[in-house]
Structure formats: C-alpha cells, structure tokens
PDB file of C-alpha atoms and ligand atoms in Angstrom:
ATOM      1  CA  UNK T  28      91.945 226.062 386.740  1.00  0.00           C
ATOM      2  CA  UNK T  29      90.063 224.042 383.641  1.00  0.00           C
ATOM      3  CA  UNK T  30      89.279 225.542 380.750  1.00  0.00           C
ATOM      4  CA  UNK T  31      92.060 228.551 381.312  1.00  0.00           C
ATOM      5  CA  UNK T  32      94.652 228.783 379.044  1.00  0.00           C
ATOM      6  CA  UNK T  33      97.358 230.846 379.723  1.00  0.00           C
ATOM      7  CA  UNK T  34      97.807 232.816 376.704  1.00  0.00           C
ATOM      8  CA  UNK T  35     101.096 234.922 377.167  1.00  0.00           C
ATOM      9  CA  UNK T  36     103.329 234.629 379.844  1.00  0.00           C
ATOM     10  CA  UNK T  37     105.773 237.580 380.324  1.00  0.00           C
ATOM     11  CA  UNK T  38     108.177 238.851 382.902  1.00  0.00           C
ATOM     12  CA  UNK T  39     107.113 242.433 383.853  1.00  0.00           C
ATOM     13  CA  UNK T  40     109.463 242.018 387.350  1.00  0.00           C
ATOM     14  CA  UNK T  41     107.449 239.593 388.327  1.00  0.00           C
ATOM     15  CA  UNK T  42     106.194 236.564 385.881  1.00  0.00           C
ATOM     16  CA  UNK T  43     102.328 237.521 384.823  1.00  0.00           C
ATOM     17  CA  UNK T  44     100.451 234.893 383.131  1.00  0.00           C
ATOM     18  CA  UNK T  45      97.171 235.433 381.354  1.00  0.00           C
ATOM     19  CA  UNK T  46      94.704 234.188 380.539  1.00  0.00           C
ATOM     20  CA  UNK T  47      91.318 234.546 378.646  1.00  0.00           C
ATOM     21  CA  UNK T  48      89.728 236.314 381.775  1.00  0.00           C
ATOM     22  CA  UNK T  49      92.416 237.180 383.678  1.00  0.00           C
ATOM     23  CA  UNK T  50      95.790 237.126 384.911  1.00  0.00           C
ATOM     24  CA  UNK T  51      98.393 235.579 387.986  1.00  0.00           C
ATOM     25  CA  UNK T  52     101.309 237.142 388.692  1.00  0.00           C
ATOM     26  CA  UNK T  53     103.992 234.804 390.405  1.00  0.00           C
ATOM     27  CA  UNK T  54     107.856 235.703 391.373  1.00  0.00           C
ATOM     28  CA  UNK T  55     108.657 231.782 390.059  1.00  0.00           C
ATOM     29  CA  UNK T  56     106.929 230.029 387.711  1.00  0.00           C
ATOM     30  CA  UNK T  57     107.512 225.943 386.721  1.00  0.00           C
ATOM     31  CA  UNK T  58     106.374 225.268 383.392  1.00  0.00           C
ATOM     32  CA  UNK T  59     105.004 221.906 383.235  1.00  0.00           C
ATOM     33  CA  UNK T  60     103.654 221.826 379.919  1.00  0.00           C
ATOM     34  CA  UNK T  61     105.171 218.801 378.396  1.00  0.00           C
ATOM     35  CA  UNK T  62     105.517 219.744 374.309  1.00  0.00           C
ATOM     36  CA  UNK T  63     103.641 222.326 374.805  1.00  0.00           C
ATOM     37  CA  UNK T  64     106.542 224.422 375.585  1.00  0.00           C
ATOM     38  CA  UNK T  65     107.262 225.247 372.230  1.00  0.00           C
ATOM     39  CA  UNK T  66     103.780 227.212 372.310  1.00  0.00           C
ATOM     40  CA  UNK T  67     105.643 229.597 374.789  1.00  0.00           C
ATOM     41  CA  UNK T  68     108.316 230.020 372.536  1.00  0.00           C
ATOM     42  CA  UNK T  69     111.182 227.349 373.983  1.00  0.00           C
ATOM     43  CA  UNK T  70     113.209 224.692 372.398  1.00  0.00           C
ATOM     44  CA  UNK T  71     111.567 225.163 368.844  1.00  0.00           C
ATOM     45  CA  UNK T  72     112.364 222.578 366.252  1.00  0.00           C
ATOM     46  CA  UNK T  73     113.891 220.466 369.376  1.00  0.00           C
ATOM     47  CA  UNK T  74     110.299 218.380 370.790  1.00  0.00           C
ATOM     48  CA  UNK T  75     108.935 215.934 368.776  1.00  0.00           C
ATOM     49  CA  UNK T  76     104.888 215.559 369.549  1.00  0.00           C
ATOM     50  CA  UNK T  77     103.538 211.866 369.410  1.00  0.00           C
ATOM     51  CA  UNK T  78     100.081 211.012 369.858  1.00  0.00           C
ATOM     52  CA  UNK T  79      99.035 207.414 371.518  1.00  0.00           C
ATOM     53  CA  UNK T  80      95.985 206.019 371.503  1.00  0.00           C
ATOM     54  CA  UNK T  81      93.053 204.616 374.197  1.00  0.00           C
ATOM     55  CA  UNK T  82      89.576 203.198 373.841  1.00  0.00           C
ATOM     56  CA  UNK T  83      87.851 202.121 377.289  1.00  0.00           C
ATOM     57  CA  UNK T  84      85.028 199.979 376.960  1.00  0.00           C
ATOM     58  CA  UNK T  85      81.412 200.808 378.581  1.00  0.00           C
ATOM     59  CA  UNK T  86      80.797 199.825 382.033  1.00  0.00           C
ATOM     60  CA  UNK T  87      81.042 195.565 382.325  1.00  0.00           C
ATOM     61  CA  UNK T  88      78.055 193.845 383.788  1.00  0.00           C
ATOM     62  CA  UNK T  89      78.363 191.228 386.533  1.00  0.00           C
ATOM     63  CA  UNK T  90      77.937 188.454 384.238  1.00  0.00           C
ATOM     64  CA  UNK T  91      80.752 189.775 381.881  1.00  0.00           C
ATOM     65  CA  UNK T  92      82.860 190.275 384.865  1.00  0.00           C
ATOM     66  CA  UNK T  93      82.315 186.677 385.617  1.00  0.00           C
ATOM     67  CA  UNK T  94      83.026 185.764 382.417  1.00  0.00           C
ATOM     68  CA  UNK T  95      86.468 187.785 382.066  1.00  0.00           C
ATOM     69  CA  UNK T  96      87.484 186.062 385.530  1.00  0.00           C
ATOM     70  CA  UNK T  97      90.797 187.194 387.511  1.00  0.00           C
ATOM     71  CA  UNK T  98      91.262 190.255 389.381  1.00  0.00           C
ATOM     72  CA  UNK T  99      89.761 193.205 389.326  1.00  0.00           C
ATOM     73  CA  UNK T 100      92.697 195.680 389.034  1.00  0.00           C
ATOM     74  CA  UNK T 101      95.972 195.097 387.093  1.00  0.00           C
ATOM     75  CA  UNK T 102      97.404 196.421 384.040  1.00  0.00           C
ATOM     76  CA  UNK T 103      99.647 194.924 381.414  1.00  0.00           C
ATOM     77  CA  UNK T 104     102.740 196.303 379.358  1.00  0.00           C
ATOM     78  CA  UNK T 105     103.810 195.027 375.802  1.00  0.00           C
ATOM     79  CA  UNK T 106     106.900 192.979 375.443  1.00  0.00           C
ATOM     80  CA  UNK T 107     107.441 194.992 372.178  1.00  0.00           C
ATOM     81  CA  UNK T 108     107.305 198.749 373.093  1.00  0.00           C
ATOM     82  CA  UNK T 109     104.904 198.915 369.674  1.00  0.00           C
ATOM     83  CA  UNK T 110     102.416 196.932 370.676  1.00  0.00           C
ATOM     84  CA  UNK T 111      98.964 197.236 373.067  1.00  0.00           C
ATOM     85  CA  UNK T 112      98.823 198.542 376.748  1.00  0.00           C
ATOM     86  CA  UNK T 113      95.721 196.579 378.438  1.00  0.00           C
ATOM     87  CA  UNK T 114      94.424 197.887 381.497  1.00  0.00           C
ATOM     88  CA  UNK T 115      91.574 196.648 383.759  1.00  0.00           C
ATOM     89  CA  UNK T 116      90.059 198.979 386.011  1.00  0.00           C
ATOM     90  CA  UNK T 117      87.211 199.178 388.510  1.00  0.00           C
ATOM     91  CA  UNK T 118      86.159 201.505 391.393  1.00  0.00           C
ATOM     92  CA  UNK T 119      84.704 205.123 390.466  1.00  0.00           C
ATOM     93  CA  UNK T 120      82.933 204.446 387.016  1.00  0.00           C
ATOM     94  CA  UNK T 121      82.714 200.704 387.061  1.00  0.00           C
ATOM     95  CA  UNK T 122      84.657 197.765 385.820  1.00  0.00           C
ATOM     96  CA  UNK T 123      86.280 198.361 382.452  1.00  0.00           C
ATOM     97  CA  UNK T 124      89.243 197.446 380.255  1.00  0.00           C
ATOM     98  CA  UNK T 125      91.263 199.987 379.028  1.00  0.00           C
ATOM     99  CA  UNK T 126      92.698 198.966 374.870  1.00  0.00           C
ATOM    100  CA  UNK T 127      96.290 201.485 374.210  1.00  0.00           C
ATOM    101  CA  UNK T 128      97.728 201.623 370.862  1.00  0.00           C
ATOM    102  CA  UNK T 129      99.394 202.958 367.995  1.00  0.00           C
ATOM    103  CA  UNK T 130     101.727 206.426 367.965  1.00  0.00           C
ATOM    104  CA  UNK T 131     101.434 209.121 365.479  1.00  0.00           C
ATOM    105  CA  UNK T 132     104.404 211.795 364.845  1.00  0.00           C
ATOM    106  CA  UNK T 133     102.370 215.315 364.492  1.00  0.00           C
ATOM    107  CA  UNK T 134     104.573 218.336 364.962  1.00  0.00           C
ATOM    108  CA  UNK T 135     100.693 220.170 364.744  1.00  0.00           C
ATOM    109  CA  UNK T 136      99.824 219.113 368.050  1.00  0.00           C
ATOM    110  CA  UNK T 137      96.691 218.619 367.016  1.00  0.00           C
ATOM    111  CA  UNK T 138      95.007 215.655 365.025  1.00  0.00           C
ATOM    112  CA  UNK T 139      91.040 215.379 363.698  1.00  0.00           C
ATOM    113  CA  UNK T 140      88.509 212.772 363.999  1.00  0.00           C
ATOM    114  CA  UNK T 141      89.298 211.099 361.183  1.00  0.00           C
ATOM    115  CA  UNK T 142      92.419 210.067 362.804  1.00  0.00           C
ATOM    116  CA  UNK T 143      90.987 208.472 366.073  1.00  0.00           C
ATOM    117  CA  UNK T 144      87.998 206.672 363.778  1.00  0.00           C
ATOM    118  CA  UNK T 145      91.065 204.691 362.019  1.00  0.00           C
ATOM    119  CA  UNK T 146      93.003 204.069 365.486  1.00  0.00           C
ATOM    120  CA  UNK T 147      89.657 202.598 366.620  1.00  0.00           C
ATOM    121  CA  UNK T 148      89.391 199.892 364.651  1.00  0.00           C
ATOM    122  CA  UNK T 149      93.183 199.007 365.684  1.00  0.00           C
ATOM    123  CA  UNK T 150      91.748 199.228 369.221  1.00  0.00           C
ATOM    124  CA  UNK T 151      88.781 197.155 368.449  1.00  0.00           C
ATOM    125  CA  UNK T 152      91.010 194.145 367.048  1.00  0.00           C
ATOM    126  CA  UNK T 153      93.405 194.614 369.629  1.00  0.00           C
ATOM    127  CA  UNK T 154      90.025 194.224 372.629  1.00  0.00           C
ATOM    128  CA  UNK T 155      88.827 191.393 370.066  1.00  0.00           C
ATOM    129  CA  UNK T 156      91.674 189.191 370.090  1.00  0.00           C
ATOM    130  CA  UNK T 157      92.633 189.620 373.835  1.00  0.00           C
ATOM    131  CA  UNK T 158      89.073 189.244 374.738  1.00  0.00           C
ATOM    132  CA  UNK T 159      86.774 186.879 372.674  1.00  0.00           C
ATOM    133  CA  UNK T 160      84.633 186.150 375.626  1.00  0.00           C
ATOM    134  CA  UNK T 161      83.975 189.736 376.079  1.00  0.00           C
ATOM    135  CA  UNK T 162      82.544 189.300 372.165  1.00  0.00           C
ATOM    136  CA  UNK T 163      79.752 192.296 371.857  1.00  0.00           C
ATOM    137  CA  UNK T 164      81.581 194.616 374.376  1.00  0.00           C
ATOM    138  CA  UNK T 165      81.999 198.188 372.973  1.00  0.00           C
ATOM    139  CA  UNK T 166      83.789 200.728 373.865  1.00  0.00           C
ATOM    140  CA  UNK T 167      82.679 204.391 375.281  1.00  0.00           C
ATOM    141  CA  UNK T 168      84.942 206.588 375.274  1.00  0.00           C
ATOM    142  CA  UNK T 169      87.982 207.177 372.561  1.00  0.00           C
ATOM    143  CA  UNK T 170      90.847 209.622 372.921  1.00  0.00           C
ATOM    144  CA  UNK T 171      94.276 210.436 371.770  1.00  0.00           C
ATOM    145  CA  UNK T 172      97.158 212.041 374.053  1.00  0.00           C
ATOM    146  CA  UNK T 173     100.465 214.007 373.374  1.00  0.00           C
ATOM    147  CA  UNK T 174     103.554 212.619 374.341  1.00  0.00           C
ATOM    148  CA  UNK T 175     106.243 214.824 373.940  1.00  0.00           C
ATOM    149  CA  UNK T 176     109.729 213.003 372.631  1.00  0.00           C
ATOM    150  CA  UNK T 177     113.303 214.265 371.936  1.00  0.00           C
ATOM    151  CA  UNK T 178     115.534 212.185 369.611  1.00  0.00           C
ATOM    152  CA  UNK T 179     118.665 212.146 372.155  1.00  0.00           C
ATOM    153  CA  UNK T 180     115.257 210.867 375.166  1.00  0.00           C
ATOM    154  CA  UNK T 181     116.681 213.688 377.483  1.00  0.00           C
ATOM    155  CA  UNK T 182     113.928 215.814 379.548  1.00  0.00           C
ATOM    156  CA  UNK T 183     114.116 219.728 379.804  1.00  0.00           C
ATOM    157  CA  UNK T 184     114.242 220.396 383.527  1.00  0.00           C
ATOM    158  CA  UNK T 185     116.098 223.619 384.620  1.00  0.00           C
ATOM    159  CA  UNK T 186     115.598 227.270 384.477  1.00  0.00           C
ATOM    160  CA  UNK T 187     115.104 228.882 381.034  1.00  0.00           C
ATOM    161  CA  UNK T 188     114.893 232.633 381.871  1.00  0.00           C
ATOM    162  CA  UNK T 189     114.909 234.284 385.609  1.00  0.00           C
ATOM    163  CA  UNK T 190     112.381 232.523 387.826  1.00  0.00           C
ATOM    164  CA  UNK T 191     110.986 230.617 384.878  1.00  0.00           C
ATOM    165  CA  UNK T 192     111.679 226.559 385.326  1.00  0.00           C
ATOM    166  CA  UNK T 193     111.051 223.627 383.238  1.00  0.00           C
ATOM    167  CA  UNK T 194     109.599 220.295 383.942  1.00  0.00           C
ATOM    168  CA  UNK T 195     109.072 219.060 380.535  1.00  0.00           C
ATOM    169  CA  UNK T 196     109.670 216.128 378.163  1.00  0.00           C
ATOM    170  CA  UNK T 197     108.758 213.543 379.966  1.00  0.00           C
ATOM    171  CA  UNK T 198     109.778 211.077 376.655  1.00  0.00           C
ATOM    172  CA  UNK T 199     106.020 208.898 377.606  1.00  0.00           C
ATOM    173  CA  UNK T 200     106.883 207.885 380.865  1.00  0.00           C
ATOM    174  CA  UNK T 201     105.236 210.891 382.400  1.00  0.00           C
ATOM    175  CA  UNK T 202     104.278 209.145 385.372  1.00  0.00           C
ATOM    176  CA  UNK T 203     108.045 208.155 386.459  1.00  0.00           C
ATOM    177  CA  UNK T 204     109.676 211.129 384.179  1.00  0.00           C
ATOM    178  CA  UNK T 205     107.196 213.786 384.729  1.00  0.00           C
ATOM    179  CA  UNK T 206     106.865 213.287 388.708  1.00  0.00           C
ATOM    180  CA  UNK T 207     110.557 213.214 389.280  1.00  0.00           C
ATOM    181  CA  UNK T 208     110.984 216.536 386.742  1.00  0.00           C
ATOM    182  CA  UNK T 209     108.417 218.181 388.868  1.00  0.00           C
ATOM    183  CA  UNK T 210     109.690 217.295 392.007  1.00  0.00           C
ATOM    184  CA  UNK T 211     113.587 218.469 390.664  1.00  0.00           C
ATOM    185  CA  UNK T 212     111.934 221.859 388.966  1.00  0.00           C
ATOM    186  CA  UNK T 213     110.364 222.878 392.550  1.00  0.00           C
ATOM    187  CA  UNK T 214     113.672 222.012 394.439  1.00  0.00           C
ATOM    188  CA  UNK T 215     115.375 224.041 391.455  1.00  0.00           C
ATOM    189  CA  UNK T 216     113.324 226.945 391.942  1.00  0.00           C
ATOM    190  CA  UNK T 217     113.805 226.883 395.645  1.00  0.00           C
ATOM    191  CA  UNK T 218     117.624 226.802 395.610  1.00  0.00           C
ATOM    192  CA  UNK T 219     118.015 222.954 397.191  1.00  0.00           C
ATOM    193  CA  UNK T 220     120.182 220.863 395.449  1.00  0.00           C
ATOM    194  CA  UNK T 221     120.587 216.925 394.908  1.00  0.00           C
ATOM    195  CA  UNK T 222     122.621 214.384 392.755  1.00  0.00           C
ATOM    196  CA  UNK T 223     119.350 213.603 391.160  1.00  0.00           C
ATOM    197  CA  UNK T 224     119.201 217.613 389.588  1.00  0.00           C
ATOM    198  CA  UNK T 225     122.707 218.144 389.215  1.00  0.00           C
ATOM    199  CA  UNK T 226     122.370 215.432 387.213  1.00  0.00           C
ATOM    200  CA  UNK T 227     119.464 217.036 385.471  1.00  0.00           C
ATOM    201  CA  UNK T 228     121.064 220.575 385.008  1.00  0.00           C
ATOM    202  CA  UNK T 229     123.973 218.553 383.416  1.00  0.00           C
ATOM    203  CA  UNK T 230     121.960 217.054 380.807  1.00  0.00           C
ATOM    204  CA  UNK T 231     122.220 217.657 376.844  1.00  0.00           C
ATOM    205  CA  UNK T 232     119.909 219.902 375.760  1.00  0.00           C
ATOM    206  CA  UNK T 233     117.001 218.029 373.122  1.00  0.00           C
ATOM    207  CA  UNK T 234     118.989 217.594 369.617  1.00  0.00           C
ATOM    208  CA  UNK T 235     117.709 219.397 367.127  1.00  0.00           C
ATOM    209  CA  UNK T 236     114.740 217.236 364.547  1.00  0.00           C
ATOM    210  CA  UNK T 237     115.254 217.652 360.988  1.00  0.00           C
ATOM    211  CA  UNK T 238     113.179 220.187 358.971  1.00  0.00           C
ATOM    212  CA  UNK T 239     109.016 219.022 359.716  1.00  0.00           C
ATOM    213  CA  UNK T 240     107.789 217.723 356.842  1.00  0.00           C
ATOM    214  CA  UNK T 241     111.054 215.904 356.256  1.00  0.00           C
ATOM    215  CA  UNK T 242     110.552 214.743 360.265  1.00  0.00           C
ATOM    216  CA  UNK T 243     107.082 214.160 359.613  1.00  0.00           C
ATOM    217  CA  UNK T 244     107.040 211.697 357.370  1.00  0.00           C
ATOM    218  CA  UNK T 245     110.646 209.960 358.368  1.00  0.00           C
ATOM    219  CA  UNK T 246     109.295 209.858 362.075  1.00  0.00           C
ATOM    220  CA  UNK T 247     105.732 208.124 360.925  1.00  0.00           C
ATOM    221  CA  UNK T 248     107.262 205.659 358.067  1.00  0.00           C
ATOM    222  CA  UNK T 249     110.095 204.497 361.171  1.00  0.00           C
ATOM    223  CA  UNK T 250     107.028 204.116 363.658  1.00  0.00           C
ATOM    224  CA  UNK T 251     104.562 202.382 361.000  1.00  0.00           C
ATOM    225  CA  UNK T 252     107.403 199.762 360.336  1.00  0.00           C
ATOM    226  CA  UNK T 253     107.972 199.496 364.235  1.00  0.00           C
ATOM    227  CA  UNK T 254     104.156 198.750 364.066  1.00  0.00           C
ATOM    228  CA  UNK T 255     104.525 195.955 361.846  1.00  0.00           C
ATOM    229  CA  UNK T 256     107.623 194.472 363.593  1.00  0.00           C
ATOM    230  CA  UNK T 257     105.677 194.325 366.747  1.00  0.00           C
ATOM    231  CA  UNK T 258     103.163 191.535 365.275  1.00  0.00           C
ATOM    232  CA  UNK T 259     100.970 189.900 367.618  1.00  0.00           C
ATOM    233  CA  UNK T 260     101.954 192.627 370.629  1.00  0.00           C
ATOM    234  CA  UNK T 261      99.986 194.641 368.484  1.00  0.00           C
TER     235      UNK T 261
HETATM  236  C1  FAD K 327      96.565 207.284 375.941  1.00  0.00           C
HETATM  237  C2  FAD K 327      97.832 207.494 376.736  1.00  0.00           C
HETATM  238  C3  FAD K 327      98.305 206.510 377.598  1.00  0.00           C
HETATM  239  C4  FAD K 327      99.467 206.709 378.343  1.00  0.00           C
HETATM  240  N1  FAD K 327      99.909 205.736 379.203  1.00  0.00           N
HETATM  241  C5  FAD K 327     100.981 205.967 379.988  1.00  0.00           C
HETATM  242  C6  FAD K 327     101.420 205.016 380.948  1.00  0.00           C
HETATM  243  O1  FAD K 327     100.837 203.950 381.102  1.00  0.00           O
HETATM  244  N2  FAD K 327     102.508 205.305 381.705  1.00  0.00           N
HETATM  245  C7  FAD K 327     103.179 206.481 381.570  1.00  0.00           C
HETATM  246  O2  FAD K 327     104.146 206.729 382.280  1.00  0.00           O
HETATM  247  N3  FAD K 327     102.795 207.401 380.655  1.00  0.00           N
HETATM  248  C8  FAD K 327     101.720 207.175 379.874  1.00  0.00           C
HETATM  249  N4  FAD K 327     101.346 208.102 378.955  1.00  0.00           N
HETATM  250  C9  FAD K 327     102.174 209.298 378.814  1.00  0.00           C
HETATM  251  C10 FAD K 327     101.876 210.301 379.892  1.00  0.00           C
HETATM  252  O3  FAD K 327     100.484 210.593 379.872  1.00  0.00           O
HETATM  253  C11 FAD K 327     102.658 211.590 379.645  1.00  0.00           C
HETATM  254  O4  FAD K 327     104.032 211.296 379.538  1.00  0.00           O
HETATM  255  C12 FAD K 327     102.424 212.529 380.802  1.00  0.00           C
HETATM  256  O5  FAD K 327     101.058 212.860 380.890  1.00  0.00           O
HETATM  257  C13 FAD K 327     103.237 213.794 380.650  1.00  0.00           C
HETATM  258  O6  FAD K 327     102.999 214.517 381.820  1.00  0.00           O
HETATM  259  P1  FAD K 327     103.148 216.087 381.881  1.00  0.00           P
HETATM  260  O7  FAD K 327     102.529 216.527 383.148  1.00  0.00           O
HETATM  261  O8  FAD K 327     104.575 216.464 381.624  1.00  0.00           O
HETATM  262  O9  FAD K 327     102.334 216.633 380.635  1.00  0.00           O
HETATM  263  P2  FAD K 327     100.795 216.526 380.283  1.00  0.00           P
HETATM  264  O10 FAD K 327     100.134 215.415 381.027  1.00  0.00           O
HETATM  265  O11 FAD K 327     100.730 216.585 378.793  1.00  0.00           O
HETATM  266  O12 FAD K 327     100.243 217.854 380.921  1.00  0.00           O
HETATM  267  C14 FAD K 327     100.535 219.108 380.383  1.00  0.00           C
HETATM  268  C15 FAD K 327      99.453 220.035 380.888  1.00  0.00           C
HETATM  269  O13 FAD K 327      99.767 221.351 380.468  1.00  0.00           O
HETATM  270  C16 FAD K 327      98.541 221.967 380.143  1.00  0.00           C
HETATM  271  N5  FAD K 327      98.802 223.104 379.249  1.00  0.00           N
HETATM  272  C17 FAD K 327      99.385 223.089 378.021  1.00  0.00           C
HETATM  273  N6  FAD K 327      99.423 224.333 377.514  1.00  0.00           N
HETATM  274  C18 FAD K 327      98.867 225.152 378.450  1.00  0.00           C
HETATM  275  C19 FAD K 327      98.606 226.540 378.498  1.00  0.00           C
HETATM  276  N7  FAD K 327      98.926 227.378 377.502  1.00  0.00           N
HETATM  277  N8  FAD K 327      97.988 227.041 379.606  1.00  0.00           N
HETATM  278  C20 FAD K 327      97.639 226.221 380.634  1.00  0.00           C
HETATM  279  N9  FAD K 327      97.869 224.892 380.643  1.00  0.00           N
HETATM  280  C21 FAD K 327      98.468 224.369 379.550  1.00  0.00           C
HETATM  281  C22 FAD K 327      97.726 220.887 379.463  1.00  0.00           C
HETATM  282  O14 FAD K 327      96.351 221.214 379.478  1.00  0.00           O
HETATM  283  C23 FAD K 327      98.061 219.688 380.339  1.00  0.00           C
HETATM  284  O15 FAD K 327      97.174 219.567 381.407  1.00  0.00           O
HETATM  285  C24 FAD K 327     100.191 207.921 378.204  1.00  0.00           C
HETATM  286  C25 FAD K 327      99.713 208.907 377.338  1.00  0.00           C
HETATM  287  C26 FAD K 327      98.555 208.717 376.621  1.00  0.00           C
HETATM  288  C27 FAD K 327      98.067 209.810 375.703  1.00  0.00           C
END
C-alpha cells in the first residue's frame, strides 16, 4: 500500500496499525523501516540518518548509445567508498546512466530542494568527467535517499516488544543487509532458528550518537573531509 502511512502502531492484543484511512490488525508484525524506526519510538538517539545522492540522465538515443560503446548493463563501485557510483541501465525506460554521490548527516530525516540543486552540480561534474562524449546529455530525474547508519555498523534485527520484530539498519548495503535482516526477522517471528540469527540476536545494540547538533555537524565536517580525500573517485 503507497501513499499509506502507518501512523500509530499499538498492541491492543493483537498489533493494530493505522493509518490515514484505516487500520490492519496483525498477531506479528516485522518492522522494516530502516531509520525510520525512531518515528515509532525505538532506539532514539542510537540511528544516524544519511542521505546519498542520484541523478539519471534522460533516455539515450541510438546514436549516443553508439557513441558511449560497451555493454548495455553493468554498474561500477568507487575504489574510495566517498566517491561516485555509475550505473548504466537499459530495459523498461530506456538506456540511461545512473551518476551517485555525496552523503549528508541529517538527524531531520528530511532535507529541501536547495540541498539536491547543490548535489546536482556534483552529479553533473561527476557525468561530465566520466562521460565527455556524452557532452549535452542531461539528466531527468534527481533524488536523495535515507540510509540509516549506526556508529558501532551493527543492524537492529530481533524482537523489540511481543510479536513486534525488527529488520532495520541496513548501514547502506540494504540490498545484502536489508534482504538477509528480512529474511532473519521472518524466521525470528516464526520461531526457526539459524547460526546466521543467533548471530544476529547476539549482536550489540547501536551505540549511542552524541547530542544532534553536536553529531550534526561532527558527522558532516568528518564526511566533507572524506569527500575531499576521495579526489578523482569523486
Ligand atoms: C541514491 C541511493 C543509492 C543507493 N545505492 C545502493 C546500492 O548500490 N547498493 C546497496 O546495497 N544500497 C544502496 N543504497 C542503500 C539502500 O537503498 C538502503 O540501504 C536500503 O534501501 C535499505 O532498505 P530498507 O528496506 O531497510 O529500507 P528502505 O528502503 O528505506 O525502506 C523503508 C520503507 O519503510 C517505509 N516507511 C517508513 N515509515 C513508514 C511508515 N510510518 N508507514 C509505512 N511505511 C513506512 C518507507 O516508505 C520505505 O518504503 C542506496 C541508497 C540511495 C538513497
């Protein structure tokens, strides 16, 4: 369900969340939130929320395809964890290239505009130097994501109240971190066990992060300087 927020989430017996225009009411519930599980009240002052970064260009035309050579599929990691995730992608919505960069500490969960304008013209240079004979290329669609970090890089997987399990924290690697904690949360919740979630259940919980605006601007000087460090991979 898009668009549906679940607004409180209480245990009544049962677990009822609800929601703007209505309500489910579930014997087990596994949050899978990410940082957003301090909005429902857990592990305050413990998650640290980073935004990254993408611009995706428009759709490539057959001569800029040509042009750009290679395959049609692959992306590429930075050497320097800092620095610029490329992506090319085609199928559903065309051939395009896919510009990551940059990480922002914002214990808001929330940044404006503003914020994504200036990341852009990171983006841009980033595209412009990898790409010169894509010159004239622009890009469509801009966005910024929460990852949700915590200083000791453990995840919170396990049960926090009765019938109420956690799948959170994936520390950016939500598609390694976050697919294993889901898979561990639903065996959790269903009473099977594994070395994989004993491990899990054994973990520290996330340390606790200094007061925010102490965090806030500690966390964004250590990343800008990171920034810098990374150079080129930038
Ligand atoms: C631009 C960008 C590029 C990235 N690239 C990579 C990459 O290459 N590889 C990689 O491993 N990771 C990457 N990441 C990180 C990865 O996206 C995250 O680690 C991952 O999405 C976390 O997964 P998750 O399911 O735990 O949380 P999320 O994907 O954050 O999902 C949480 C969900 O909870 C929902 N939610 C929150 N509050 C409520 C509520 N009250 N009611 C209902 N629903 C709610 C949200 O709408 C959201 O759908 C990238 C992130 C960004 C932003």
């Amino acid at each position: 369900h898009e668009n549906s927020p679940v607004i409180s989430l209480e245990r009544k017996g049962d677990w009822v969340a609800r929601t703007p225009k209505g309500q489910v009411t579930a014997p087990r519930v596994i949050m899978a939130v990410n940082g957003h599980l301090n909005s429902f009240g857990y592990m305050q002052g413990q998650l640290m929320h980073v935004f990254t970064y993408a611009s995706m260009t428009r759709v490539l035309s057959e001569d800029e395809i040509a042009r750009l050579g290679g395959r049609r599929i692959w992306g590429l990691t930075p050497a320097d964890p800092m620095g610029t995730t490329v992506r090319r992608i085609s199928g559903t919505g065309g051939d395009r290239i896919v510009i990551r960069n940059r990480f922002t500490f914002d214990p808001k969960m929330e940044v404006d505009a503003r914020r994504i304008a200036r990341v852009a013209r990171d983006h841009d240079r980033a595209f412009a130097a990898r790409f010169p004979q894509l010159n004239g290329v622009e890009m469509e669609h801009r966005w910024g994501g929460r990852l949700c970090l915590s200083r000791n890089g453990v995840q919170v997987i396990g049960e926090l109240d009765v019938g109420l399990y956690s799948a959170c924290c994936q520390n950016g690697l939500g598609t390694a971190k976050g697919t294993l904690a889901g898979g561990l949360a639903a065996d959790l919740s269903l009473g099977i066990t594994s070395p994989a979630l004993e491990r899990a259940l054994a973990a520290d919980s996330p340390s606790r992060l200094p007061p925010s605006p102490i965090a806030q601007i500690g966390a964004n000087m250590h990343i800008r300087l990171a920034e810098m460090r990374a150079g080129k991979e930038l």
